Short mmCIF file of C-alpha atoms in Angstrom, two decimals:
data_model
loop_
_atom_site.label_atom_id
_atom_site.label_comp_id
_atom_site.label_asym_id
_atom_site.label_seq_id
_atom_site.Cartn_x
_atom_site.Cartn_y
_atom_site.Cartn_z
CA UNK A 105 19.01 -5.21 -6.78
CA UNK A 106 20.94 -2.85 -8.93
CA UNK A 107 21.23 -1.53 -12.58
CA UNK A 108 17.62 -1.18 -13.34
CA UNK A 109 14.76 0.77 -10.91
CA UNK A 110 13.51 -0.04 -8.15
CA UNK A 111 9.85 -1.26 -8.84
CA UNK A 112 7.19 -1.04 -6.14
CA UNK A 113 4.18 -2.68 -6.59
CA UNK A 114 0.83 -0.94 -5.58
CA UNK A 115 -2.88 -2.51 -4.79
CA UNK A 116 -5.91 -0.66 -3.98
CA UNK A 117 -8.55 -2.91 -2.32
CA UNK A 118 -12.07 -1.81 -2.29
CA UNK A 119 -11.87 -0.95 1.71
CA UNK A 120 -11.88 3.08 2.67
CA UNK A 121 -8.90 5.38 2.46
CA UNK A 122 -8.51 5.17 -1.27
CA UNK A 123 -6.77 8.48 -0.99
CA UNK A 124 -3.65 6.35 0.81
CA UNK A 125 -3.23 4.86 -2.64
CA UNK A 126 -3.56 7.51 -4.88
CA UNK A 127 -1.14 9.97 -2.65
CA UNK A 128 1.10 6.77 -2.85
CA UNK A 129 1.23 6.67 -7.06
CA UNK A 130 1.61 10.21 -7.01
CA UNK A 131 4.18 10.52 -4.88
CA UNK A 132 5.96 7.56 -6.44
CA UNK A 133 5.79 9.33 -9.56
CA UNK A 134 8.05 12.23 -8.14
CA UNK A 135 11.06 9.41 -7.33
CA UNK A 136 13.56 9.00 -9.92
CA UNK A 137 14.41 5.56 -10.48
CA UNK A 138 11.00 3.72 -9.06
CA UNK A 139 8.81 1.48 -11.43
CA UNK A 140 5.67 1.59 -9.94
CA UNK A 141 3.16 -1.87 -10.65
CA UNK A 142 -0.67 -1.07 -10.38
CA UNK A 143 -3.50 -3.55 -9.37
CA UNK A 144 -6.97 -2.55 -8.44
CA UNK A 145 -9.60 -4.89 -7.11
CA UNK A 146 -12.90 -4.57 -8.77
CA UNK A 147 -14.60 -3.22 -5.55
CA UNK A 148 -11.71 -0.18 -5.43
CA UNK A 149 -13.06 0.74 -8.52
CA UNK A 150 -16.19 1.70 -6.97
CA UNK A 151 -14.39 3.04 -3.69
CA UNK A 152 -11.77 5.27 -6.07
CA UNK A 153 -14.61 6.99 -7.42
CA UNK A 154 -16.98 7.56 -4.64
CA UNK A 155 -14.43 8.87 -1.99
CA UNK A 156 -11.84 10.41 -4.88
CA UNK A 157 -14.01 11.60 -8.02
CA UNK A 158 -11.40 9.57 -9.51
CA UNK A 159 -11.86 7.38 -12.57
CA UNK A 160 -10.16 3.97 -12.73
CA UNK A 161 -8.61 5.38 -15.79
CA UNK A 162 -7.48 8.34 -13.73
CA UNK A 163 -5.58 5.83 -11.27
CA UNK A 164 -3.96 3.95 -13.92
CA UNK A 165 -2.59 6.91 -15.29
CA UNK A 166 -0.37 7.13 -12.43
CA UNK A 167 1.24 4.23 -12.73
CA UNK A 168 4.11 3.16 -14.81
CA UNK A 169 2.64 -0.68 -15.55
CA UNK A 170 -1.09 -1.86 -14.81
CA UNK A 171 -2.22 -5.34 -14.02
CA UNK A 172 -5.68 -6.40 -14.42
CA UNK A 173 -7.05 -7.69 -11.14
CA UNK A 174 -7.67 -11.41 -12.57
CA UNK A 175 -4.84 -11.77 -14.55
CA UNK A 176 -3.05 -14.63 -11.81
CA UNK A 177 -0.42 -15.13 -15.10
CA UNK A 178 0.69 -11.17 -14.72
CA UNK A 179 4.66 -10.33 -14.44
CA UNK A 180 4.09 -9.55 -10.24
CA UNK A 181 2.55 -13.41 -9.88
CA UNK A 182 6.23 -14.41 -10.19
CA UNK A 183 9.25 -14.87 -7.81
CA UNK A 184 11.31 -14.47 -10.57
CA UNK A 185 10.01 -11.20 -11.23
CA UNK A 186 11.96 -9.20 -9.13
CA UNK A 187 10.01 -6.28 -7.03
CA UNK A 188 11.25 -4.38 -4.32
CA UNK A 189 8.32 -3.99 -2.13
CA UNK A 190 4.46 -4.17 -2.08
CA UNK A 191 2.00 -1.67 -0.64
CA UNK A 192 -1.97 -2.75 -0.29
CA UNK A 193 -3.34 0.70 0.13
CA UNK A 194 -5.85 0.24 1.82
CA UNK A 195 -6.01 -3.28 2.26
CA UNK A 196 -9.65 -4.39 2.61
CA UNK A 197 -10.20 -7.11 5.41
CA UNK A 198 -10.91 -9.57 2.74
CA UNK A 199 -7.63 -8.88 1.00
CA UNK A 200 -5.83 -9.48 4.46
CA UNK A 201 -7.61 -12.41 5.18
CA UNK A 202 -5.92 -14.49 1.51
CA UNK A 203 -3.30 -13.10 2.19
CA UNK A 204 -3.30 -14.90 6.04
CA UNK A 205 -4.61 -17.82 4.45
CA UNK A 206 -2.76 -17.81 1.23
CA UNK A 207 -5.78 -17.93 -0.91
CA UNK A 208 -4.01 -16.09 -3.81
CA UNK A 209 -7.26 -16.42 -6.17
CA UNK A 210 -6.72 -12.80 -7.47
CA UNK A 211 -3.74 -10.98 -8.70
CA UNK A 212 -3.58 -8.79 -5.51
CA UNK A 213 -3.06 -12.14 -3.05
CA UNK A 214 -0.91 -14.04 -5.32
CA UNK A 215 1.42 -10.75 -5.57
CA UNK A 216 1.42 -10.26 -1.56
CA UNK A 217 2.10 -14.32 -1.41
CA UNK A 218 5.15 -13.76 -3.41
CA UNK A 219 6.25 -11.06 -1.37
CA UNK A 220 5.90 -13.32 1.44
CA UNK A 221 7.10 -16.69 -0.23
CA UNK A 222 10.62 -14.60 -1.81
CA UNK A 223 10.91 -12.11 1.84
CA UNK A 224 10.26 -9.33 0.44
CA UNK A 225 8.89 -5.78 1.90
CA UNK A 226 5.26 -6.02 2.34
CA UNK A 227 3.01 -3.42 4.06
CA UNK A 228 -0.69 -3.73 4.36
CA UNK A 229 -2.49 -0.06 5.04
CA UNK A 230 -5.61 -1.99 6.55
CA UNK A 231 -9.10 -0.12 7.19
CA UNK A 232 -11.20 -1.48 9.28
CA UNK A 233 -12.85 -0.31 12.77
CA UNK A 234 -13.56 -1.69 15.56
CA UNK A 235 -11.18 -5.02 14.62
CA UNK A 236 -13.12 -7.86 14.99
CA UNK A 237 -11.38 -11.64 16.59
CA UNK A 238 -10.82 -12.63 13.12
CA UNK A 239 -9.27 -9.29 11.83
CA UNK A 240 -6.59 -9.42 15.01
CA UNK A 241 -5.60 -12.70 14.24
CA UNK A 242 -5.07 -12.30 10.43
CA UNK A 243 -3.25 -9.39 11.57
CA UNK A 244 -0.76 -11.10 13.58
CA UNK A 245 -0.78 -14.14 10.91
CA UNK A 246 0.35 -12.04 8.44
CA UNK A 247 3.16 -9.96 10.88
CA UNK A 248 4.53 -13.70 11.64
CA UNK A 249 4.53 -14.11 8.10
CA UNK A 250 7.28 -11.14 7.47
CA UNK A 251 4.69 -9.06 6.34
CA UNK A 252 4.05 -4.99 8.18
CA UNK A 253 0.47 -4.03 9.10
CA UNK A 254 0.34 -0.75 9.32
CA UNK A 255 -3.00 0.88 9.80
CA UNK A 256 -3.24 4.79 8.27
CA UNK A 257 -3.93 6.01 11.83
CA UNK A 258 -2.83 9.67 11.82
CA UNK A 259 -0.50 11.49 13.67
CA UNK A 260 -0.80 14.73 15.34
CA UNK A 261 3.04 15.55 16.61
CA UNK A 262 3.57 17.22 13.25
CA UNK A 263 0.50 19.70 13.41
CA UNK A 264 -1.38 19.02 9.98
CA UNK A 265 -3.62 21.72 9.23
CA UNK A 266 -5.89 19.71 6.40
CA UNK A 267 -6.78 16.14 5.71
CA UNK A 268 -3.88 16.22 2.31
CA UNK A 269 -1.25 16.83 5.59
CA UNK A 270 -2.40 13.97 7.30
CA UNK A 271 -2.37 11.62 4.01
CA UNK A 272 0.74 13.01 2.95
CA UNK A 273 2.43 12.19 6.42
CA UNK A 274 1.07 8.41 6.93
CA UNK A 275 2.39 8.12 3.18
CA UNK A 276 5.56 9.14 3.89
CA UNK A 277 5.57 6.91 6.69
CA UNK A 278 4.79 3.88 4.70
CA UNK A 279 7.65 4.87 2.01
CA UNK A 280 10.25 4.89 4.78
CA UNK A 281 8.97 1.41 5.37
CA UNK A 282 9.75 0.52 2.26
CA UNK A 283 13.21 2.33 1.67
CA UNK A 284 12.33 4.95 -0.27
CA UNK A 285 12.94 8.68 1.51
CA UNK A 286 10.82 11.99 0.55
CA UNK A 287 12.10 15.47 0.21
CA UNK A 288 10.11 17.84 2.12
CA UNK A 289 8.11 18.13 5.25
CA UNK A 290 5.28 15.26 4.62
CA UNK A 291 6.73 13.30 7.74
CA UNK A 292 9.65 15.57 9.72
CA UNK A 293 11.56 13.44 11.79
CA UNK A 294 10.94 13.17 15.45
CA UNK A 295 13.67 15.11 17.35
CA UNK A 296 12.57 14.78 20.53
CA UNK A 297 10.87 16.86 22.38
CA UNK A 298 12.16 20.49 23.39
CA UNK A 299 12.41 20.88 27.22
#
């Protein structure tokens, strides 16, 4: 997919760890030639400002295009739309489970489904502890699928000093999954260890 940027589509669900998704916009914003896609669920609304201070108007900001939640007829709800990748950050238990069932009844499942449906990158930052039967399972529904769980569990090999180090890292981590590299120290490469 050349000639025109890359676009990257972003969902924050209403589960903890809104942070993961706002470091993600933000640090999209630095990359030249990404098109970043916005969707927040009506319950992330609630979690943005709570855990963030952040206003949903805030979020949006950050973003090059915003989709209303509802809106099923939006540019993402299409195959023929072409996106490079998907990130639900965080991905809410509820959001995993449509997208294991493929219950695409908001814009946030019907985008992951065509992620899925056209093989395309799509990583799900899911928050949830202890996982219950059902979470496992959707879990490993979803990594049949083609899809990447990938839980923000943080590192330590890197030596953060603050919670932003630890955020910035795990984001880092998911933008290598998706293809796009960072300049700077957010997640150094693992040389091995010195010995």
């Amino acid at each position: 997919m050349t000639g025109r940027a890359r676009r990257i589509v972003v969902a924050i669900t209403g589960a903890t760890g809104a942070v993961y998704g706002v470091r993600l916009l933000q640090t999209l914003q630095t990359l030249p030639g990404v098109e970043s896609h916005l969707v927040i669920s009506d319950a992330a609304i609630l979690t943005l400002h709570e855990e963030t201070g952040l206003a949903r108007r805030d979020v949006e900001a950050l973003a090059h295009v915003v989709h209303k939640a509802h809106n099923v007829g939006a540019s993402i709800a299409s195959g023929s739309f072409l996106t490079d990748a998907m990130v639900i950050a965080p991905c809410s238990m509820k959001t995993l489970a449509a997208v294991a069932h493929g219950l695409a009844d908001n814009l946030v499942a019907r985008a992951a489904d065509v992620m899925l449906k056209e093989r395309r990158r799509l990583v799900l930052m899911v928050r949830e502890t202890p996982f219950n039967l059902a979470h496992l399972r959707n879990m490993t529904t979803v990594t049949e699928m083609g899809g990447i769980v990938f839980p923000p569990l943080p590192a330590f090999y890197h030596r953060p000093q603050t919670i932003d180090d630890l955020v910035d890292h795990t984001v880092a981590r998911v933008l290598d999954l998706i293809g796009l590299e960072t300049a700077g120290s957010a997640a150094p490469r693992w040389n091995g260890l010195g010995g």
